[in-house]
Amino acid sequence: MTTHFIDNRRVAAIEGGHIDVIDPSDGAPFAQLARGTAADVRAAITAARRAADGGAWGRMAPADRGRLLHRLHEAVAAHRDELAAIEMRDCGKPRRQALADASALARYFEFYGGACDKWHGETLPYTPGYAVMTWYEPHGVTGHIIPWNYPMQIFGRSVGGALAAGNACVVKPAEDACLSLLRVAELAAECGFPDGAINIVTGYGHEAGQALAEAEGVDHLSFTGSAAIGTRVAQSAALRHVPVTLELGGKSPQIVFADADLDRASPAIVNAIVQNAGQTCSAGSRLLVERSAYARVLDALAARFSALEVGPAARDLDVGPLIRASQLQRVERFLAAAHADGARTVAQGQIVPDAPANGFYARPTLLADVKPEAALAREEVFGPVLAAMPFEDEADAIRLANATAYGLVAGVWTADGGRALRVARAVRSGQVFINDYGAGGGVELPFGGVKSSGYGREKGLTALAGFSVLKTVVIRHD
Ligand code: NAD
């Protein structure tokens, strides 16, 4: 059985208990996680508090923090294959995706390691006789609740940024995907991170996760996950006036005008919905196409969808399994409802014949004529399902793009530069890609949502502001 990782040590769950770890490729249990409760969360917060307030981590010079993060970058890069192998089994990720996630994790530590000693305040003009400056100080102890879809990437962006700003971290990974992060915490200890700087408590969301959201002694919370749970976490934090970053779901549109370069757009559009089996917050899950090009674009995408192969992680095909049986059932429910609402299946990929019968495999599906008011056009499926619908003109495209509760990412495909910028301005989302689409890409690029996709930004230097408290110091010297 695995343990928590607190104060640089493996620690068993105080109240005992375990959670089975299932391999999504064959549905078989292969490990057991420690089932954390409020008592374990309290122990982790105590360790983090010691590290942050006058401990070795809190007293460390920013340049030394940066050196440690760079060492961790090198350690993760050196263990890339091992971490990818863990993730393939734990999450069902095809090898290419698992390797990409490990590389992204390393890159976050590289990026934030370089930022530690370059993150500074300002001096401000004020009344004569005064000098005014701002300091960025760490919150102290930051809590990080992480989903299962990209454990390594989301750990890197959230914990990497928080550590760079000088915080000590308590992390609650998703119960479906903890194993790679436990290994990363061990690597951090081997790199010399002081006790208590990085702590991981595994367990269920309604137990360990809720305990972290409600705990005294956490000064900032970073939550990545569903809108429903994010709302509850933010409510708990509000009771203690603790700031929260919410990185929630999406229903991101790909807006394709008739003059778009289809050779460039088609592979990117398909990749943006099948990457990680569609289990990506920023998946491009709605396809809005100018009516005059609708049939042509669907034809081009249908050829690519039909060629997609789905199978076990070890086969490294286009698409791996979904994370668990309930996720597969969710995708199937959406497909059934879409058909009942009049949508038409244009093309589907194939599950390879030798895929284990008990794996959680969903066929990538391209659906056309999805009505804007249908569930499939508004709700996050979190599976490889692309919902296509036509639009009449630029105004109609913008109206449809904004017609969901979410606002995470948008893609605009057109040869008309003015139109691309007009649409980019009018779409309500945290990121817009023009003639490209990067689901989750770009460590340097601030990321986050509007509306039900959340608030606050992670990634890039911008994230450091969220992981810091700005203090204004006013000196009278006349
Ligand atoms: P989820 O909300 O069910 O779980 C996320 C995390 O919250 C897990 O660690 C879970 O254990 C924990 N949790 C569950 N109940 C809790 C509670 N009551 N209190 C505190 N914590 C609790 O989401 P999920 O199914 O793991 O992830 C999928 C969702 O995450 C999708 O909606 C996806 O779009 C979103 N997501 C967003 C981003 C982003 O950056 N915006 C990135 C990845 C995933």
XYZ file of C-alpha atoms and ligand atoms in Angstrom:
522
model
C 0.000 0.000 0.000
C 1.212 3.550 -0.761
C 1.545 6.160 1.968
C 1.142 9.898 2.255
C 4.298 11.961 1.898
C 4.611 14.437 4.773
C 7.729 16.203 6.063
C 9.865 14.335 3.499
C 8.771 10.955 4.884
C 6.377 8.241 3.869
C 3.581 8.303 6.416
C 0.758 5.782 6.782
C -2.847 7.014 7.017
C -3.626 7.843 10.652
C -7.051 6.204 10.552
C -5.973 3.426 8.183
C -8.110 2.531 5.196
C -7.238 2.231 1.551
C -8.484 2.940 -1.964
C -7.954 0.453 -4.796
C -6.002 1.757 -7.790
C -7.434 0.532 -11.092
C -5.573 0.229 -14.397
C -7.924 1.862 -16.950
C -6.480 -0.253 -19.762
C -7.844 -3.515 -18.318
C -10.045 -2.479 -15.399
C -7.953 -4.495 -12.929
C -6.808 -3.250 -9.511
C -3.033 -3.202 -9.164
C -2.225 -1.115 -6.070
C -3.742 0.456 -2.983
C -3.625 4.087 -1.887
C -3.596 5.368 1.658
C -7.066 6.747 2.386
C -6.384 10.115 3.984
C -8.749 11.890 6.343
C -8.830 15.219 8.163
C -6.219 13.955 10.642
C -3.675 13.345 7.865
C -4.468 16.710 6.313
C -3.851 18.407 9.682
C -0.482 16.644 9.990
C 0.513 17.837 6.514
C -0.547 21.425 7.266
C 1.462 21.370 10.512
C 4.542 20.209 8.582
C 4.044 22.859 5.914
C 3.531 25.564 8.540
C 6.808 24.623 10.243
C 8.598 24.807 6.897
C 7.080 28.139 5.915
C 7.196 30.078 9.196
C 10.830 30.355 10.154
C 11.703 26.880 8.871
C 14.451 26.074 6.410
C 12.117 26.660 3.468
C 10.743 29.983 4.720
C 14.245 31.323 5.445
C 15.772 30.187 2.172
C 17.072 32.866 -0.220
C 15.014 33.030 -3.430
C 18.078 32.110 -5.518
C 18.522 28.941 -3.440
C 14.842 28.076 -3.871
C 15.422 28.487 -7.590
C 18.437 26.147 -7.476
C 16.326 23.472 -5.760
C 13.579 23.816 -8.354
C 16.188 23.488 -11.085
C 17.544 20.360 -9.425
C 14.017 18.977 -9.400
C 13.679 19.852 -13.075
C 16.768 17.756 -13.767
C 15.575 14.884 -11.566
C 12.169 14.745 -13.261
C 13.806 14.892 -16.691
C 16.158 12.061 -15.693
C 13.182 9.970 -14.423
C 10.938 10.831 -17.350
C 10.540 7.241 -18.517
C 9.818 5.963 -15.020
C 7.220 8.678 -14.368
C 5.612 8.088 -17.750
C 5.383 4.348 -17.068
C 3.633 5.053 -13.746
C 1.182 7.394 -15.449
C 0.445 4.938 -18.268
C -0.712 2.349 -15.749
C -2.392 4.734 -13.316
C -4.237 6.928 -15.856
C -4.242 4.822 -19.033
C -2.302 7.457 -20.947
C -0.656 6.353 -24.192
C 3.113 6.497 -23.826
C 3.511 9.652 -25.944
C 1.045 11.544 -23.760
C 2.587 10.261 -20.537
C 6.054 11.321 -21.717
C 4.732 14.718 -22.761
C 3.224 15.176 -19.292
C 6.512 14.284 -17.598
C 8.379 16.710 -19.855
C 5.882 19.453 -19.057
C 6.333 18.787 -15.331
C 10.105 19.144 -15.692
C 9.644 22.309 -17.718
C 7.437 23.892 -15.013
C 10.208 23.422 -12.450
C 12.731 24.847 -14.903
C 10.550 27.869 -15.636
C 9.616 28.598 -12.028
C 13.147 27.853 -10.802
C 14.345 30.689 -13.016
C 11.626 32.994 -11.722
C 12.346 32.773 -7.971
C 14.928 35.558 -7.799
C 13.281 37.728 -10.446
C 9.957 38.182 -8.752
C 9.961 41.590 -7.103
C 7.836 44.566 -6.183
C 8.094 48.197 -7.161
C 8.770 51.630 -5.772
C 5.839 53.958 -6.202
C 5.627 57.731 -6.677
C 3.750 59.295 -3.772
C 3.619 62.529 -1.769
C 6.966 64.333 -1.243
C 8.611 63.196 1.971
C 7.580 59.583 1.472
C 9.132 56.491 -0.075
C 6.748 53.685 -0.954
C 7.552 50.157 -2.030
C 5.687 46.920 -2.571
C 6.817 43.500 -1.458
C 5.588 40.175 -2.718
C 5.383 37.811 0.226
C 4.308 34.167 0.147
C 0.874 33.353 1.529
C 2.525 30.776 3.783
C 0.812 27.397 3.371
C -0.942 26.767 0.056
C -3.383 23.900 -0.528
C -3.567 22.272 -3.971
C -6.455 20.028 -5.012
C -5.566 18.288 -8.259
C -7.714 16.332 -10.760
C -6.848 13.014 -12.383
C -6.607 14.022 -16.007
C -3.139 15.627 -15.988
C -1.701 14.996 -12.513
C 1.884 15.800 -13.422
C 1.156 18.879 -15.509
C -1.239 20.370 -12.990
C 1.075 19.619 -10.072
C 3.885 21.339 -12.002
C 1.967 24.471 -12.795
C 0.268 24.844 -9.435
C 2.866 23.616 -6.949
C 5.756 24.916 -9.098
C 4.350 28.436 -9.005
C 3.503 28.288 -5.305
C 6.994 27.043 -4.365
C 8.646 29.719 -6.508
C 6.723 32.361 -4.585
C 8.026 30.836 -1.339
C 4.986 28.903 -0.089
C 5.007 25.458 1.508
C 2.469 23.174 -0.157
C -0.109 20.591 0.872
C -1.332 18.625 -2.133
C -4.410 16.415 -2.437
C -4.238 14.577 -5.768
C -7.298 12.867 -7.241
C -8.060 9.411 -5.883
C -7.808 8.026 -9.431
C -4.291 9.306 -10.087
C -1.775 9.789 -7.271
C 1.157 7.522 -7.988
C 3.326 9.760 -10.168
C 3.004 12.649 -7.704
C 4.108 10.502 -4.753
C 7.205 9.653 -6.753
C 7.833 13.319 -7.627
C 7.639 14.248 -3.933
C 10.288 11.599 -3.197
C 12.481 13.028 -5.947
C 12.070 16.493 -4.431
C 13.239 15.176 -1.055
C 16.272 13.579 -2.742
C 17.022 16.929 -4.398
C 17.237 18.555 -0.965
C 13.882 20.266 -0.541
C 13.566 20.936 3.197
C 11.099 18.979 5.320
C 7.545 20.188 4.934
C 8.010 22.189 1.715
C 6.024 19.648 -0.340
C 3.455 17.381 1.341
C 1.028 14.996 -0.302
C -2.070 13.497 1.262
C -3.905 10.934 -0.854
C -7.561 10.128 -0.392
C -11.101 10.726 -1.529
C -12.318 14.180 -2.414
C -15.162 14.164 0.101
C -12.729 13.167 2.863
C -9.174 14.437 2.392
C -10.128 17.029 -0.265
C -12.936 18.533 1.746
C -10.763 18.515 4.868
C -8.100 20.520 3.023
C -10.681 22.994 1.708
C -12.068 23.515 5.219
C -8.826 23.370 7.211
C -7.567 26.136 9.456
C -3.960 26.970 8.638
C -4.230 26.951 4.853
C -3.619 30.473 3.523
C -4.460 29.970 -0.152
C -6.220 27.245 -2.141
C -5.624 26.266 -5.734
C -8.409 24.025 -6.988
C -8.418 22.372 -10.398
C -11.413 20.214 -11.179
C -15.129 20.350 -11.872
C -17.252 23.472 -11.515
C -19.523 21.756 -8.987
C -16.723 20.858 -6.574
C -14.936 24.146 -7.236
C -18.010 25.985 -6.022
C -17.981 24.013 -2.773
C -14.265 24.562 -2.246
C -14.673 28.310 -2.823
C -17.587 28.397 -0.360
C -15.496 26.661 2.306
C -12.593 29.030 1.692
C -14.873 32.072 1.831
C -15.875 31.184 5.404
C -12.218 31.726 6.403
C -11.560 34.545 3.862
C -8.939 32.430 2.160
C -8.217 33.333 -1.494
C -8.854 30.650 -4.095
C -7.798 30.012 -7.658
C -10.430 28.009 -9.528
C -9.328 26.173 -12.689
C -12.553 24.488 -13.792
C -14.033 22.889 -16.856
C -14.679 24.065 -20.386
C -16.711 23.634 -23.547
C -14.242 25.332 -25.802
C -15.226 26.276 -29.365
C -13.197 25.797 -32.527
C -14.535 28.497 -34.869
C -13.794 27.662 -38.501
C -14.454 30.227 -41.232
C -14.729 29.214 -44.892
C -11.354 30.790 -45.716
C -9.474 28.724 -43.081
C -6.454 26.644 -44.071
C -8.049 23.219 -43.619
C -4.779 21.318 -43.987
C -3.514 23.100 -40.912
C -6.803 23.194 -39.030
C -7.938 19.572 -39.423
C -5.175 17.759 -37.497
C -5.207 20.400 -34.774
C -8.983 20.216 -34.365
C -8.929 16.411 -34.130
C -6.004 16.404 -31.728
C -7.665 18.998 -29.497
C -10.592 16.659 -28.823
C -8.887 13.246 -28.766
C -5.753 14.205 -26.792
C -5.905 12.367 -23.459
C -9.092 10.671 -24.727
C -10.896 14.014 -24.579
C -10.320 14.268 -20.833
C -8.839 17.748 -21.103
C -10.343 20.867 -19.559
C -9.368 22.888 -22.613
C -10.436 20.251 -25.158
C -11.850 21.888 -28.287
C -15.174 20.101 -27.900
C -17.447 22.316 -30.014
C -16.865 22.765 -33.726
C -18.544 25.860 -35.187
C -18.202 26.000 -38.979
C -19.304 28.670 -41.460
C -22.224 27.136 -43.305
C -20.678 27.417 -46.792
C -17.751 25.222 -45.656
C -19.688 22.937 -43.286
C -19.824 19.818 -45.496
C -16.215 20.231 -46.659
C -14.877 20.589 -43.095
C -16.905 17.626 -41.825
C -15.600 15.478 -44.693
C -11.988 16.383 -43.892
C -12.450 15.636 -40.198
C -14.438 12.447 -40.814
C -11.505 10.914 -42.666
C -9.260 11.596 -39.677
C -11.782 10.401 -37.073
C -12.338 7.114 -38.922
C -8.598 6.426 -38.895
C -8.227 6.852 -35.114
C -7.311 3.780 -33.103
C -8.228 3.284 -29.460
C -6.545 0.791 -27.162
C -4.419 0.096 -24.097
C -1.850 2.618 -22.931
C 1.003 0.239 -23.695
C 0.050 0.147 -27.391
C 0.602 3.929 -27.628
C -2.262 4.447 -30.068
C -4.109 7.662 -30.902
C -6.444 7.303 -27.950
C -6.157 5.409 -24.651
C -8.915 4.353 -22.261
C -10.987 6.728 -20.153
C -10.057 6.945 -16.505
C -12.829 4.771 -15.048
C -16.054 2.928 -15.816
C -18.287 5.805 -14.679
C -16.532 8.154 -17.126
C -17.240 5.722 -19.969
C -20.891 5.529 -18.940
C -21.007 9.332 -18.871
C -19.735 9.527 -22.467
C -22.255 6.910 -23.560
C -25.089 8.842 -21.902
C -24.111 12.019 -23.765
C -24.000 10.168 -27.087
C -27.428 8.614 -26.525
C -28.918 11.982 -25.552
C -27.334 13.675 -28.574
C -28.876 11.118 -30.919
C -32.242 11.569 -29.235
C -31.816 15.337 -29.819
C -31.359 14.758 -33.561
C -27.560 14.839 -33.874
C -25.969 12.728 -36.604
C -22.849 10.573 -36.202
C -20.464 11.511 -39.000
C -17.506 9.287 -38.120
C -16.045 7.190 -35.317
C -12.637 5.740 -34.551
C -12.117 2.048 -33.802
C -11.246 0.145 -30.644
C -8.482 -2.309 -31.543
C -9.710 -5.934 -31.450
C -7.205 -7.043 -28.802
C -8.096 -4.273 -26.315
C -8.863 -5.924 -22.944
C -12.605 -6.398 -22.555
C -12.704 -4.709 -19.142
C -10.806 -1.571 -20.199
C -12.700 1.731 -20.353
C -12.623 2.420 -24.084
C -14.724 5.029 -25.878
C -14.726 5.461 -29.645
C -13.819 9.004 -30.728
C -16.960 10.390 -32.291
C -17.704 13.303 -34.609
C -21.333 14.408 -34.390
C -22.924 16.921 -36.747
C -26.051 19.080 -36.559
C -25.868 19.291 -32.792
C -28.418 21.847 -31.662
C -26.942 24.757 -29.681
C -29.403 24.121 -26.856
C -28.612 20.354 -26.628
C -26.692 19.063 -23.604
C -23.835 18.005 -25.870
C -23.388 21.604 -27.045
C -23.402 23.089 -23.542
C -22.044 20.559 -21.051
C -18.582 19.146 -20.631
C -18.477 15.488 -21.738
C -14.835 14.868 -20.842
C -14.490 12.260 -23.540
C -13.460 12.146 -27.238
C -16.696 13.590 -28.610
C -16.741 16.557 -30.994
C -20.067 18.368 -31.475
C -20.322 20.216 -34.801
C -22.829 22.869 -35.838
C -22.955 25.482 -38.618
C -22.984 29.270 -38.234
C -24.164 31.945 -40.676
C -21.739 34.834 -40.246
C -19.217 36.372 -37.838
C -21.859 37.658 -35.436
C -23.544 34.254 -35.336
C -20.176 32.550 -34.698
C -19.514 34.847 -31.730
C -23.024 34.321 -30.376
C -22.649 30.524 -30.529
C -19.109 30.600 -29.144
C -20.358 32.473 -26.068
C -23.505 30.371 -25.658
C -22.278 28.139 -22.834
C -21.664 28.725 -19.137
C -17.951 28.086 -19.684
C -15.157 30.288 -21.017
C -11.775 28.590 -20.975
C -10.186 28.508 -24.463
C -11.295 29.272 -28.031
C -9.758 28.549 -31.437
C -10.344 30.838 -34.442
C -9.441 29.577 -37.907
C -9.476 32.158 -40.714
C -7.186 33.789 -43.262
C -8.667 37.215 -42.446
C -6.467 38.831 -39.780
C -8.941 41.564 -38.894
C -11.714 39.064 -38.388
C -9.472 36.821 -36.289
C -8.778 39.702 -33.918
C -12.406 40.862 -33.790
C -13.538 37.366 -32.868
C -10.698 36.970 -30.359
C -11.877 40.153 -28.629
C -15.534 39.186 -28.641
C -15.155 35.633 -27.357
C -15.369 35.369 -23.582
C -12.550 33.000 -22.625
C -9.230 32.978 -20.831
C -7.184 32.031 -23.894
C -7.750 32.389 -27.645
C -5.685 30.631 -30.287
C -5.697 32.023 -33.832
C -4.904 29.474 -36.566
C -3.605 27.066 -33.947
C -4.886 25.293 -30.858
C -2.880 24.182 -27.859
C -4.901 22.268 -25.326
C -2.939 22.875 -22.159
C 0.274 23.806 -23.950
C 2.754 26.512 -23.063
C 4.213 26.726 -19.591
C 4.847 30.455 -20.145
C 1.250 31.266 -21.107
C -1.148 32.429 -18.379
C -4.069 30.035 -18.190
C -7.487 30.146 -16.584
C -11.093 30.844 -17.300
C -13.995 33.223 -17.092
C -17.596 32.414 -16.132
C -17.963 28.812 -14.919
C -14.439 27.962 -16.072
C -13.182 29.696 -12.946
C -11.016 32.629 -11.981
C -7.411 33.390 -11.201
C -4.531 32.462 -13.479
C -1.887 29.770 -13.276
C 1.119 29.245 -15.570
C 3.503 31.956 -16.680
C 4.891 34.654 -14.433
C 1.356 35.959 -13.865
C 0.670 32.992 -11.603
C 3.206 34.243 -9.088
C 0.933 37.176 -8.220
C -1.789 34.712 -7.234
C 0.608 32.757 -5.053
C 1.838 35.929 -3.313
C 0.489 38.606 -1.001
C 1.311 42.143 -2.100
C 2.329 44.319 0.841
C 2.688 48.097 0.463
C 5.302 49.672 2.725
C 5.088 53.438 3.280
C 8.091 55.294 4.766
C 7.907 58.936 5.850
C 11.349 60.537 5.721
C 10.866 64.317 5.766
P -13.484 16.743 -9.502
O -13.980 18.125 -9.242
O -14.400 15.626 -9.289
O -12.186 16.429 -8.611
C -11.079 17.296 -8.597
C -10.366 17.135 -7.279
O -11.241 17.559 -6.239
C -9.972 15.699 -6.940
O -8.734 15.692 -6.260
C -11.082 15.264 -5.992
O -10.687 14.242 -5.110
C -11.322 16.548 -5.243
N -12.635 16.636 -4.595
C -13.763 15.946 -4.883
N -14.747 16.274 -4.014
C -14.240 17.210 -3.196
C -14.761 17.960 -2.108
N -16.025 17.797 -1.699
N -13.966 18.853 -1.504
C -12.693 19.045 -1.905
N -12.131 18.344 -2.913
C -12.895 17.449 -3.555
O -12.915 16.792 -10.979
P -12.256 15.598 -11.776
O -13.340 14.727 -12.261
O -11.130 15.016 -11.009
O -11.592 16.399 -12.981
C -12.280 16.721 -14.109
C -12.684 18.180 -14.091
O -11.527 18.994 -13.897
C -13.257 18.620 -15.404
O -14.371 19.453 -15.181
C -12.122 19.393 -16.035
O -12.503 20.328 -17.006
C -11.514 20.035 -14.853
N -10.121 20.450 -15.128
C -9.844 21.777 -15.259
C -8.554 22.189 -15.568
C -8.220 23.645 -15.721
O -7.050 23.965 -15.714
N -9.188 24.546 -15.887
C -7.562 21.229 -15.737
C -7.875 19.894 -15.605
C -9.169 19.506 -15.291
